[in-house]
mmCIF file of C-alpha atoms in Angstrom:
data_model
loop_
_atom_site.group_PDB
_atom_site.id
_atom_site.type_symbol
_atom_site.label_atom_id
_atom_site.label_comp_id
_atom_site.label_asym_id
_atom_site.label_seq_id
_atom_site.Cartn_x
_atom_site.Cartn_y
_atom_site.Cartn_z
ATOM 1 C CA UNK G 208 -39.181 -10.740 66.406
ATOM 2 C CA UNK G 209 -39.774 -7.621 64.379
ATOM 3 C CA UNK G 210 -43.150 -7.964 62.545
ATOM 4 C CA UNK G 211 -42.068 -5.034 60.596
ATOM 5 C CA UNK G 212 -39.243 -5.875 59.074
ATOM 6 C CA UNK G 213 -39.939 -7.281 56.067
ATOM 7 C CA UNK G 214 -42.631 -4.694 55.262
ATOM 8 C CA UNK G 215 -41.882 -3.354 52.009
ATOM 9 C CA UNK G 216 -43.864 0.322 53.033
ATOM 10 C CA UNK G 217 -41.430 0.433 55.844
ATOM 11 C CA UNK G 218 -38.255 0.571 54.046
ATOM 12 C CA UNK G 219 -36.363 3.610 53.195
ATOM 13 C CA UNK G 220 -36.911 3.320 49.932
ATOM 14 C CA UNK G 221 -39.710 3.094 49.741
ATOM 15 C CA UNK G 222 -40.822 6.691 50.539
ATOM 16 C CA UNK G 223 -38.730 8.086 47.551
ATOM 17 C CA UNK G 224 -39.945 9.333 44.459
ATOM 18 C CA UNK G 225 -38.558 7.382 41.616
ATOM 19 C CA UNK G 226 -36.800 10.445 39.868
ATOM 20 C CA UNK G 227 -34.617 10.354 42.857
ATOM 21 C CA UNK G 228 -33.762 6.610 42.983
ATOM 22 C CA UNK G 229 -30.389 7.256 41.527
ATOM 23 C CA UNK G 230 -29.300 9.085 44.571
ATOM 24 C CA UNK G 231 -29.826 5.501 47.051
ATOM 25 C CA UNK G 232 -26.619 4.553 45.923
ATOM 26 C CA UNK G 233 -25.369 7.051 48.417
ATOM 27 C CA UNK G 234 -26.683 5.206 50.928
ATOM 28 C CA UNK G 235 -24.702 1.912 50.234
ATOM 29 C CA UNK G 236 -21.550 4.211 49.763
ATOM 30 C CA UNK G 237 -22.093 5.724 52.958
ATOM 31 C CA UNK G 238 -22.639 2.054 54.434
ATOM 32 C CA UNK G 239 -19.314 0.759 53.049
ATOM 33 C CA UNK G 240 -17.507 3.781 54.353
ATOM 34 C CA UNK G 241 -18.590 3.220 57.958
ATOM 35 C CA UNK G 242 -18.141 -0.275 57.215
ATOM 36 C CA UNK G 243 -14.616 -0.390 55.915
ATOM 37 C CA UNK G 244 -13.336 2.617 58.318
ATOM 38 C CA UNK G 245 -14.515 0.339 61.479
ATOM 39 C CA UNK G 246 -12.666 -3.080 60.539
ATOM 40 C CA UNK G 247 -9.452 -1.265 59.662
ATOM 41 C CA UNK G 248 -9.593 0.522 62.964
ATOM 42 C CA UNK G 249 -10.742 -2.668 64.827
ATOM 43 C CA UNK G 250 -7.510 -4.290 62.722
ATOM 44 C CA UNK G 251 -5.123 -1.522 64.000
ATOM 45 C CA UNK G 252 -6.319 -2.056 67.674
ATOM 46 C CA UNK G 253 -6.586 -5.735 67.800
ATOM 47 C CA UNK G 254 -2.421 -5.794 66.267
ATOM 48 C CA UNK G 255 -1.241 -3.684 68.741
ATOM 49 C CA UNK G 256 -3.405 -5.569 71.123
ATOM 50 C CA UNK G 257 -1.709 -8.659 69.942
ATOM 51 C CA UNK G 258 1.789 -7.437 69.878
ATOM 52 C CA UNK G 259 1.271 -6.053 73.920
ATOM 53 C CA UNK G 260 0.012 -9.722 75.107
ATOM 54 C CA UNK G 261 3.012 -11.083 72.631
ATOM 55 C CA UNK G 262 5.500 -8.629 74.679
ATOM 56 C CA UNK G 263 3.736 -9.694 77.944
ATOM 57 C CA UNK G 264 3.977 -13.257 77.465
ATOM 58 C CA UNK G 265 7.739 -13.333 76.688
ATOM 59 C CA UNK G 266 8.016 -11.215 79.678
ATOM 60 C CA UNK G 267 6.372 -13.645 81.966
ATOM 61 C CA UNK G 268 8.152 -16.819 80.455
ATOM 62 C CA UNK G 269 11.602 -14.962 81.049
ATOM 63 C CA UNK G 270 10.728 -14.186 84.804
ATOM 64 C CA UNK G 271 9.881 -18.057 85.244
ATOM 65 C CA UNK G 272 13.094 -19.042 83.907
ATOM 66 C CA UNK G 273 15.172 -16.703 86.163
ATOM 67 C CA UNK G 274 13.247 -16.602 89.320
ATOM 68 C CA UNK G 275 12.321 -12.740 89.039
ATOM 69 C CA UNK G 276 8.960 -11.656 90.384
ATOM 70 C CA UNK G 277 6.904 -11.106 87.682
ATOM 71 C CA UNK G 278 6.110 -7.107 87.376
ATOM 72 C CA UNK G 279 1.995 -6.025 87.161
ATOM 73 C CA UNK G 280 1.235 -5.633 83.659
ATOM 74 C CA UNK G 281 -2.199 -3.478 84.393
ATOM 75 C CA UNK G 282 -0.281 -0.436 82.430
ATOM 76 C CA UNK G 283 0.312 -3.005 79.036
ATOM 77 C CA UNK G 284 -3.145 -3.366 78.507
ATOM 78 C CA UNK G 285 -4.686 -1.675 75.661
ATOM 79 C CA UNK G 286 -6.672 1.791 76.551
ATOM 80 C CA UNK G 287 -9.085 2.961 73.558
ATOM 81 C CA UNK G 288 -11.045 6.082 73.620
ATOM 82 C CA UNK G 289 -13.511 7.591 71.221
ATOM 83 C CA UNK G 290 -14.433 11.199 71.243
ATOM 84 C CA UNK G 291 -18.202 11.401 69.850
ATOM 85 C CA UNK G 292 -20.949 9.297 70.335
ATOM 86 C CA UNK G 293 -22.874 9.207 67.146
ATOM 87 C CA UNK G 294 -23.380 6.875 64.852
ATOM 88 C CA UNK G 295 -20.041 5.863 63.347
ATOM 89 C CA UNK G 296 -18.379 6.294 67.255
ATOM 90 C CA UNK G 297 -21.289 3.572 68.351
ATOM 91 C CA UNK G 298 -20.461 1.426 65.557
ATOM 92 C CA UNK G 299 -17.016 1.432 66.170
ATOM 93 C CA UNK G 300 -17.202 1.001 69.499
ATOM 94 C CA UNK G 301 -19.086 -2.576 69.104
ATOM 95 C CA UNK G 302 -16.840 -3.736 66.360
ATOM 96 C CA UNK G 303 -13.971 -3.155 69.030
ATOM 97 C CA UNK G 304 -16.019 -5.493 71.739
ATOM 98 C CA UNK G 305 -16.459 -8.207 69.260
ATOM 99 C CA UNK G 306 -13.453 -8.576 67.576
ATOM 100 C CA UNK G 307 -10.731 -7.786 69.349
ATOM 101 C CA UNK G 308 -12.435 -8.584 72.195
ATOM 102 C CA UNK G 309 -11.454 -5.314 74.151
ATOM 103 C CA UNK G 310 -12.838 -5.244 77.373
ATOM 104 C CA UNK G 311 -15.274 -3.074 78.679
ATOM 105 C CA UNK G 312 -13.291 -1.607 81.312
ATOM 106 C CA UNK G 313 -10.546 -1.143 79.036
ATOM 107 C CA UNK G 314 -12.844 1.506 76.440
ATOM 108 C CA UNK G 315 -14.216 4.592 77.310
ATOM 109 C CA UNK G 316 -16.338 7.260 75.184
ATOM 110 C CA UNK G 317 -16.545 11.476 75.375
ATOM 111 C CA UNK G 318 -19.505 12.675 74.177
ATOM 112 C CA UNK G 319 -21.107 15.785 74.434
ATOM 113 C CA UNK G 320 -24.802 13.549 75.555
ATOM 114 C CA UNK G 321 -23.170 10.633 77.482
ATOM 115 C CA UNK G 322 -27.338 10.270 78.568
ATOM 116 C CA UNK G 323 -27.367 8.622 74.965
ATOM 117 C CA UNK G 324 -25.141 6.112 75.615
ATOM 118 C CA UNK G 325 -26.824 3.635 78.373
ATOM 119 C CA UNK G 326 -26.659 0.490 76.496
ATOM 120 C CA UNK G 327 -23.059 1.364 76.692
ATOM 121 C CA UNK G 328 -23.376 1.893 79.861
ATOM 122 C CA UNK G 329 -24.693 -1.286 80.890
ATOM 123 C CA UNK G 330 -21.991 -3.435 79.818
ATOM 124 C CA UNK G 331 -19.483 -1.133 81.543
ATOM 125 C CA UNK G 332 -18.183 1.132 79.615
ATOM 126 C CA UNK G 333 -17.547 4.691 81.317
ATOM 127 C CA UNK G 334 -19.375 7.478 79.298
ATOM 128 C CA UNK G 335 -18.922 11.002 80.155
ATOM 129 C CA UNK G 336 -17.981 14.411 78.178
ATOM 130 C CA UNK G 337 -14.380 14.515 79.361
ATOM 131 C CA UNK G 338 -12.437 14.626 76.146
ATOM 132 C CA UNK G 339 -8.805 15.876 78.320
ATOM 133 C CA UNK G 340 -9.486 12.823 80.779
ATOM 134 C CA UNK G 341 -9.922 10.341 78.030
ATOM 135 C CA UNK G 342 -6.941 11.190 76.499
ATOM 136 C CA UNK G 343 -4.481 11.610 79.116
ATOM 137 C CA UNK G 344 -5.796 7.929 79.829
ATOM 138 C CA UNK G 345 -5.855 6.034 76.427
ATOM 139 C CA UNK G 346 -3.358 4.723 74.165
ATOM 140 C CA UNK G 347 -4.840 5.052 71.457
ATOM 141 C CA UNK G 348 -7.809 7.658 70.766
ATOM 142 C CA UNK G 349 -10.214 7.680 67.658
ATOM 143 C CA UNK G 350 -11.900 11.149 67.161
ATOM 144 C CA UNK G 351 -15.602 10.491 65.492
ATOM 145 C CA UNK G 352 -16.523 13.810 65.474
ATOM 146 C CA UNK G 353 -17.870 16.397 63.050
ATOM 147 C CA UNK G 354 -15.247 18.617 61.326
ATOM 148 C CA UNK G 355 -16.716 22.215 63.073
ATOM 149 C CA UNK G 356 -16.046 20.308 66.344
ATOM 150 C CA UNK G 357 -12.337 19.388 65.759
ATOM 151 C CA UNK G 358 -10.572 22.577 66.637
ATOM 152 C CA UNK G 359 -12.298 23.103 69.687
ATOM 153 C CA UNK G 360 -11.612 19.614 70.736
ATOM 154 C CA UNK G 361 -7.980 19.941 69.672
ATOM 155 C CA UNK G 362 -7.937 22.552 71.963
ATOM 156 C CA UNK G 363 -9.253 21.048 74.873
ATOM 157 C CA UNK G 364 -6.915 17.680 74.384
ATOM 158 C CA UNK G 365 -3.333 18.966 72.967
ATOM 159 C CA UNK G 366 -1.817 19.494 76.236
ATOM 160 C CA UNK G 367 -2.695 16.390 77.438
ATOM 161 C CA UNK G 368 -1.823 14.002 74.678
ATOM 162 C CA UNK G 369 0.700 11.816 75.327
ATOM 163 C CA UNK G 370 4.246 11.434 73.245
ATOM 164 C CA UNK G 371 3.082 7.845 72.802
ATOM 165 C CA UNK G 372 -0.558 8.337 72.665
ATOM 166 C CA UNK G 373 -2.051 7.116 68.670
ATOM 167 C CA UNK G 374 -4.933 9.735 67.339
ATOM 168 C CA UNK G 375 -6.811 7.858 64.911
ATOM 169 C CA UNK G 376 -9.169 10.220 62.857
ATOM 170 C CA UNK G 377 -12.687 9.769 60.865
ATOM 171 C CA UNK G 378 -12.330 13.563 60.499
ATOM 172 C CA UNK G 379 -12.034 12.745 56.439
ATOM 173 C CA UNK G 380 -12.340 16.933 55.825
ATOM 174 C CA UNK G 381 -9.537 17.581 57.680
ATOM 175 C CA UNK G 382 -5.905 16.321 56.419
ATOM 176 C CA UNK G 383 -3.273 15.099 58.487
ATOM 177 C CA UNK G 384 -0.971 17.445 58.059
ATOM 178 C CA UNK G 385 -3.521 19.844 59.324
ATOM 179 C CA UNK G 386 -4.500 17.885 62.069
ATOM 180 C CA UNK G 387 -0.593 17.731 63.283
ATOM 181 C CA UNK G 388 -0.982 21.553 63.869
ATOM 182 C CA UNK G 389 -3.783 21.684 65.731
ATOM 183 C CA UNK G 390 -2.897 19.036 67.823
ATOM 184 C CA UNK G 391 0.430 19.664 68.090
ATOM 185 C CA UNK G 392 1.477 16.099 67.883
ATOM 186 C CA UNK G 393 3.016 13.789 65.219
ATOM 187 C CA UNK G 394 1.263 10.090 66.379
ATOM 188 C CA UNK G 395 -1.583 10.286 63.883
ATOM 189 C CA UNK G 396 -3.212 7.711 61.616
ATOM 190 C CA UNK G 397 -6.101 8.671 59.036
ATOM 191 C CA UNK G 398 -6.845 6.594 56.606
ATOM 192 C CA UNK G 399 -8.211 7.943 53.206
ATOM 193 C CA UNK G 400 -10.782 6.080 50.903
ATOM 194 C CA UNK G 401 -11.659 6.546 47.672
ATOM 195 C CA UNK G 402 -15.044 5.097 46.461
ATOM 196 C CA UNK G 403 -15.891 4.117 42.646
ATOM 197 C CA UNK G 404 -19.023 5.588 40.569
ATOM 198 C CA UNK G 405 -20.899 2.609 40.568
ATOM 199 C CA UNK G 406 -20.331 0.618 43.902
ATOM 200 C CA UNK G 407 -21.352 -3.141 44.083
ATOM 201 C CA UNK G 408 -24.106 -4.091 46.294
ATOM 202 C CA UNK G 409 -22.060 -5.744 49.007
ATOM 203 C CA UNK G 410 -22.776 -2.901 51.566
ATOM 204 C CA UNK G 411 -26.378 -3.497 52.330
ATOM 205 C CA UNK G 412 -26.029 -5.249 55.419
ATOM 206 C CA UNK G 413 -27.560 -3.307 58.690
ATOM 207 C CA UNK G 414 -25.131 -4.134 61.694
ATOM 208 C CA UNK G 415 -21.311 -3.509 60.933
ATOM 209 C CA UNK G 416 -20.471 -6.372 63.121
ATOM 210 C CA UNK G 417 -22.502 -8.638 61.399
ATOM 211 C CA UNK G 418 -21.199 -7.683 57.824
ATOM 212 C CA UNK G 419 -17.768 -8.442 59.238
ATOM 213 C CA UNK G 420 -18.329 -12.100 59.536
ATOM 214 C CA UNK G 421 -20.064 -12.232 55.927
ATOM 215 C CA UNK G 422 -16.693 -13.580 54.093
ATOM 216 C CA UNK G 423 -17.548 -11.722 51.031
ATOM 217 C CA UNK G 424 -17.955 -8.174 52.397
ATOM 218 C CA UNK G 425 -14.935 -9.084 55.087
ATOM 219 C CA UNK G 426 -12.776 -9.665 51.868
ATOM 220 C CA UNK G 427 -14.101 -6.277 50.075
ATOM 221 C CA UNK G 428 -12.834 -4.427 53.538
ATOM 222 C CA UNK G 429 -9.232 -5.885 52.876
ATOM 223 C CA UNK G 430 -7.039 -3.289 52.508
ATOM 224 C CA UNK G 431 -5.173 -4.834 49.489
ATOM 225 C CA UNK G 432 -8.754 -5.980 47.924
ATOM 226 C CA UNK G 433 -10.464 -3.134 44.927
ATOM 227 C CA UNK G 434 -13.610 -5.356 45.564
ATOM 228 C CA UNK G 435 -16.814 -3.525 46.819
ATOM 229 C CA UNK G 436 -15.800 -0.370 44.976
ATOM 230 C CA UNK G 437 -14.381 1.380 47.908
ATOM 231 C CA UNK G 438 -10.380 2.185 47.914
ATOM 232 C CA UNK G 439 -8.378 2.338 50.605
ATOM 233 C CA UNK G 440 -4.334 4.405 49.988
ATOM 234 C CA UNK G 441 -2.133 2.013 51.369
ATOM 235 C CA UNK G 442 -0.170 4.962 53.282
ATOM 236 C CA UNK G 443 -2.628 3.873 55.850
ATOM 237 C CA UNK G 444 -0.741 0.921 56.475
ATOM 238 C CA UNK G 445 2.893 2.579 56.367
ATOM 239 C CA UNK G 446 1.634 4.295 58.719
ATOM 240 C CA UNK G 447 0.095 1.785 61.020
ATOM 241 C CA UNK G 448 3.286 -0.455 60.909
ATOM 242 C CA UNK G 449 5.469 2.829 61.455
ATOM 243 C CA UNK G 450 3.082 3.327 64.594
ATOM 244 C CA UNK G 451 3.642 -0.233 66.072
ATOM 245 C CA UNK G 452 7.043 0.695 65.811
ATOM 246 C CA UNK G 453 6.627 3.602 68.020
ATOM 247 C CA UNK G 454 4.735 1.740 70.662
ATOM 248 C CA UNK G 455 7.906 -0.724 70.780
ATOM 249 C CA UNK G 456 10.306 2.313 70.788
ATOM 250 C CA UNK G 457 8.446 4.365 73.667
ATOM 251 C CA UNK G 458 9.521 0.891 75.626
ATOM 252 C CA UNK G 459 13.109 1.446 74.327
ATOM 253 C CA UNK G 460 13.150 -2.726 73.086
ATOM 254 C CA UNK G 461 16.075 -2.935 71.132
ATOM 255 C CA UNK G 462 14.867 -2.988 66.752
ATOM 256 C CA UNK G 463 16.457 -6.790 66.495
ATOM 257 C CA UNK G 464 13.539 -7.832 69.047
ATOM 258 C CA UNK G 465 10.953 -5.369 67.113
ATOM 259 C CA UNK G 466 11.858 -7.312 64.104
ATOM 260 C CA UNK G 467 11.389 -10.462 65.606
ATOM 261 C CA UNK G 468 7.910 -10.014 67.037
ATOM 262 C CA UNK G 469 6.698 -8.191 63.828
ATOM 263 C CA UNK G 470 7.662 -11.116 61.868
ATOM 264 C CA UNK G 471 6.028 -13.441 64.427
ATOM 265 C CA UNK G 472 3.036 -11.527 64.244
ATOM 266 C CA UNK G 473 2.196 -11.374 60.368
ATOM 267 C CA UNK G 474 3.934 -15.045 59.603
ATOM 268 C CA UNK G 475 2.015 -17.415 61.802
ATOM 269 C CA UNK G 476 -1.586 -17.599 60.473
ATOM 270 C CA UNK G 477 0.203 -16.803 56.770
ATOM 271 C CA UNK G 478 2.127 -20.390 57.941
ATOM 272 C CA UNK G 479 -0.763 -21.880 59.340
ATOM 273 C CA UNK G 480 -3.401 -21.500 56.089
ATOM 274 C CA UNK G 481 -0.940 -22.199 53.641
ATOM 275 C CA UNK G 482 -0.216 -25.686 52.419
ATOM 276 C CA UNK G 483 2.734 -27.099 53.961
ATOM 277 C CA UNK G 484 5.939 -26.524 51.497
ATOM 278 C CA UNK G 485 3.953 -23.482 49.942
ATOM 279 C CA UNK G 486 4.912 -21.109 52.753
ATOM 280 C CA UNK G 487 7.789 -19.402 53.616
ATOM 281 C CA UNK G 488 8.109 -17.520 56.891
ATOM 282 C CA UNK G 489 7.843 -13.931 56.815
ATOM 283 C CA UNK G 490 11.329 -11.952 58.009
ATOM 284 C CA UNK G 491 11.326 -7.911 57.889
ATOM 285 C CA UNK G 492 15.183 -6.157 58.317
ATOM 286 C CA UNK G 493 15.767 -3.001 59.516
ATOM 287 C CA UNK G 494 15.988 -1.391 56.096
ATOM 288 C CA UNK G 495 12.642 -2.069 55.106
ATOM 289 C CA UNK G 496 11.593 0.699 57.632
ATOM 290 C CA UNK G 497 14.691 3.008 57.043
ATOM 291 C CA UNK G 498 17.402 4.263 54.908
ATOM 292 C CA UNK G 499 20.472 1.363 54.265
ATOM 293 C CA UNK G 500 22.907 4.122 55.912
ATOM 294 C CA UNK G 501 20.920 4.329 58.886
ATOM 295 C CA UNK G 502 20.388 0.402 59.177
ATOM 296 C CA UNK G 503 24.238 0.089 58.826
ATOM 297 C CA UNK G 504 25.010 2.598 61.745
ATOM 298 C CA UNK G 505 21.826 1.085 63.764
ATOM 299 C CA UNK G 506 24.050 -0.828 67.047
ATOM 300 C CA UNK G 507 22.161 -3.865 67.463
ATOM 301 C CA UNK G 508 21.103 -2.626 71.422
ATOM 302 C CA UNK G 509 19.622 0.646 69.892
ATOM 303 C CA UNK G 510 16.055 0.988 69.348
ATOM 304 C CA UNK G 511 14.391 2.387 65.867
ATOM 305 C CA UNK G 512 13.927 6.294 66.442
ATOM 306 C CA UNK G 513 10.431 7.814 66.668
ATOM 307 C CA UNK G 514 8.964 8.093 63.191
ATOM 308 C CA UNK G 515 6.732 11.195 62.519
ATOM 309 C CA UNK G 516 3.212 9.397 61.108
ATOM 310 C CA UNK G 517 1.980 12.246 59.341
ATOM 311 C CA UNK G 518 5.590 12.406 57.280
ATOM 312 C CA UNK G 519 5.185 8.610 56.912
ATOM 313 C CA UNK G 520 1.874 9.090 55.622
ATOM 314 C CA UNK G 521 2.724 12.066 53.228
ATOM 315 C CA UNK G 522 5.915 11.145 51.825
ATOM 316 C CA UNK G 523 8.020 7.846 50.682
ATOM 317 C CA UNK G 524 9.797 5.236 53.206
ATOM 318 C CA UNK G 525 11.565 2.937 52.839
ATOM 319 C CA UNK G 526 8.486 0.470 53.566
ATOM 320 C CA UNK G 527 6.631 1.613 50.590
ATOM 321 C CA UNK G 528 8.922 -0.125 48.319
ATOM 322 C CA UNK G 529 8.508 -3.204 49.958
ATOM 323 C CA UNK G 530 4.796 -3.028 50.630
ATOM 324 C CA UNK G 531 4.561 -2.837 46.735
ATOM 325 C CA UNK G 532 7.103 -5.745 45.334
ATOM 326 C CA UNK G 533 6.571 -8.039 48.139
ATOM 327 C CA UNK G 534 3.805 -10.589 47.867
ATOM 328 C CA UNK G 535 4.956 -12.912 50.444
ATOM 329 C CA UNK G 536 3.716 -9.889 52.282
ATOM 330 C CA UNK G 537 0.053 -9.503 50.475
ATOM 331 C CA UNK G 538 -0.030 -12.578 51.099
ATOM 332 C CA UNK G 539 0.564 -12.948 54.889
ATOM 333 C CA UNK G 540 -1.118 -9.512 55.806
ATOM 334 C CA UNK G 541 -4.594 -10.616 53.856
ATOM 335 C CA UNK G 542 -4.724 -13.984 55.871
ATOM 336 C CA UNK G 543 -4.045 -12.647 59.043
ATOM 337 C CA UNK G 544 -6.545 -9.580 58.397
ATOM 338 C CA UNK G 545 -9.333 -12.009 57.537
ATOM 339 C CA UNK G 546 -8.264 -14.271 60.438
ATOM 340 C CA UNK G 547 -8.761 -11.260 63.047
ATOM 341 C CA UNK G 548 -12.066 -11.239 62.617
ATOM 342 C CA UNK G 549 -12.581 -15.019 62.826
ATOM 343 C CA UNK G 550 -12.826 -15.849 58.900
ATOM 344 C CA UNK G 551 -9.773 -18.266 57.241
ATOM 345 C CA UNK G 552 -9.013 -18.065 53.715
ATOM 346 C CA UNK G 553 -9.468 -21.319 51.624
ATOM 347 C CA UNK G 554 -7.458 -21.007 47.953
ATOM 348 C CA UNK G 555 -10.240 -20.177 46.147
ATOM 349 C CA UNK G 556 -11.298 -17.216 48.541
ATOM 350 C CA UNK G 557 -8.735 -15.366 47.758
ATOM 351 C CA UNK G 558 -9.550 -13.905 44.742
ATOM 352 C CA UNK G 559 -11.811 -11.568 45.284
ATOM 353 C CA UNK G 560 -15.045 -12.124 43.085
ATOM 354 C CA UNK G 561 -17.251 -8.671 43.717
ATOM 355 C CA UNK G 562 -16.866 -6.365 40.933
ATOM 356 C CA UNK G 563 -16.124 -2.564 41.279
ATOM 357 C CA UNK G 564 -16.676 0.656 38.930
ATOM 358 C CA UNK G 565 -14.367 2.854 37.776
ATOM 359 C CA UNK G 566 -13.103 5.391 40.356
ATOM 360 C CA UNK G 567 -14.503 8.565 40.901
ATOM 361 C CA UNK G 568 -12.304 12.253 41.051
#
């Protein structure tokens, strides 16, 4: 028990002057930030986790069924790295073990003081200050770093990134399209958030990991919720679902199948909380991710070309249009986001009740 926990004189606050009390609403902003940027990683991960067992499982069922010997499937198992070791790259780091649950073996950290890192340490996780090993390893590597560190690290790490490999980046001062150049490489996610004037005071929990399994701040985290005052630009998610198209395209699967197990993936917990007769399953066509011209000449044994994230995430597609009119897919994507982290929707949940400010410039 900590006896000094609920000591008012041992608060934060309580050691600033009152003329600067209206600053403390940094604090929560900063809180929701971290907070938000961990469970839509933690969401990416635990998808294209998902969608690997999904691909694994039809594997193994097909290999019953004709007698072949079932191939190892150590190199479908999802890699994650983090370069830094500070505070967001320890939060995110146990928001990955909880919820997806990634195992220990399978995460690894770079950091400049891996000495910092022992309760890391102990549950397995290698820590070193290796940030070329880590990537040549991982599939998909989140850089946590500060923004004077990034070109050196780019640096170190361009020649060793992989076609397929996903860079995920908190670096919010440096823009993607800035980031493709120094990395040299078009597989990049960053997500951008905007946050209101006046937030609401739904970010004042301590742990990250414990806020995610409060249903009212989980819901303010949803990407399609304004709740909490904090904004996410839904390019992110072009972007993610242009990446899990990638990782089924670096395997060369044929874009009927990749239809099929997207659909799978974002219908069946949309199916499963909705009232029976309610629901309708959740189908995606090949020209919801590209141009009608190019769906038309698209052979049904070819695979969907390698998209270019940063474009995705700069410019219209295809899926933005849909993203936008279709609420069959709100609908599906916000159950199965709240369900990744162990919380189902009831009716009246989803709504979102927490009220936001107007945004800021």
């Amino acid at each position: 028990m900590d006896l000094l926990e609920d000591l008012e004189t041992m608060k934060f606050e309580s050691g600033i002057h009152e003329e600067d009390q209206s600053w403390l609403y940094l604090l929560g902003r900063s809180h929701g930030l971290m907070t938000k940027a961990c469970a839509h990683a933690t969401f990416f991960c635990k998808l294209l986790h998902n969608l690997r067992e999904s691909l694994n499982e039809k594997r193994t069922s097909k290999c019953h069924l004709t007698g072949l010997r079932e191939e190892t499937q150590d190199d479908d198992t999802l890699k994650v790295g983090i370069i830094g070791g500070g505070h967001l790259g320890k939060q995110l780091a146990h928001t990955l073990l909880q919820f997806i649950p990634i195992p220990a073996e399978n995460l690894r950290i770079s950091t400049r003081r891996p000495e910092t890192l022992d309760e890391f340490k102990k549950l397995g996780i290698q820590c070193f200050y290796q940030n070329a090993s880590l990537v040549g390893w991982a599939n998909v590597v989140f850089l946590c770093c500060l923004p004077s560190q990034l070109p050196n690290i780019c640096v170190e790490i361009q020649t060793r990134l992989g076609k397929d490999c996903i860079v995920y980046s908190f670096v919010s001062a440096i823009p993607v399209s800035r980031l493709k150049l120094l990395l040299n490489h078009t597989n990049i996610l960053r997500p951008q958030y905007q946050c209101a004037e006046d937030l609401a005071h739904v970010w004042e929990a301590n742990e990250i990991t414990a806020a995610l399994q409060d249903p009212v701040i989980l819901q303010a985290t949803c990407p399609y919720s304004p709740a909490g005052g904090i904004s996410l630009n839904i390019k992110w998610l072009e972007g993610m679902f242009y990446a899990l198209l990638n990782f089924c395209t670096a395997k060369d699967m044929p874009h009927p199948q990749v239809l099929q197990h997207l659909s799978e993936l974002f219908s069946s917990q949309h199916l499963k909380a909705c009232r029976e007769g309610e629901a309708s399953p959740l189908k995606f066509q090949a020209q919801d991710f590209v141009s009608q011209i190019y769906a038309k000449n698209l052979s049904q044994r070819r695979p969907f070309p390698l998209f270019d994230l940063t474009t995705v995430q700069l410019k219209e597609t295809p899926f933005s249009q849909y993203l936008s009119n279709s609420t069959t897919f709100q609908d599906c994507f916000t159950h199965l986001y709240c369900d990744s982290f162990g919380i189902s929707l009831t009716k009246e949940q989803e709504e979102p009740e927490v009220s936001t400010g107007s945004p800021s410039q």
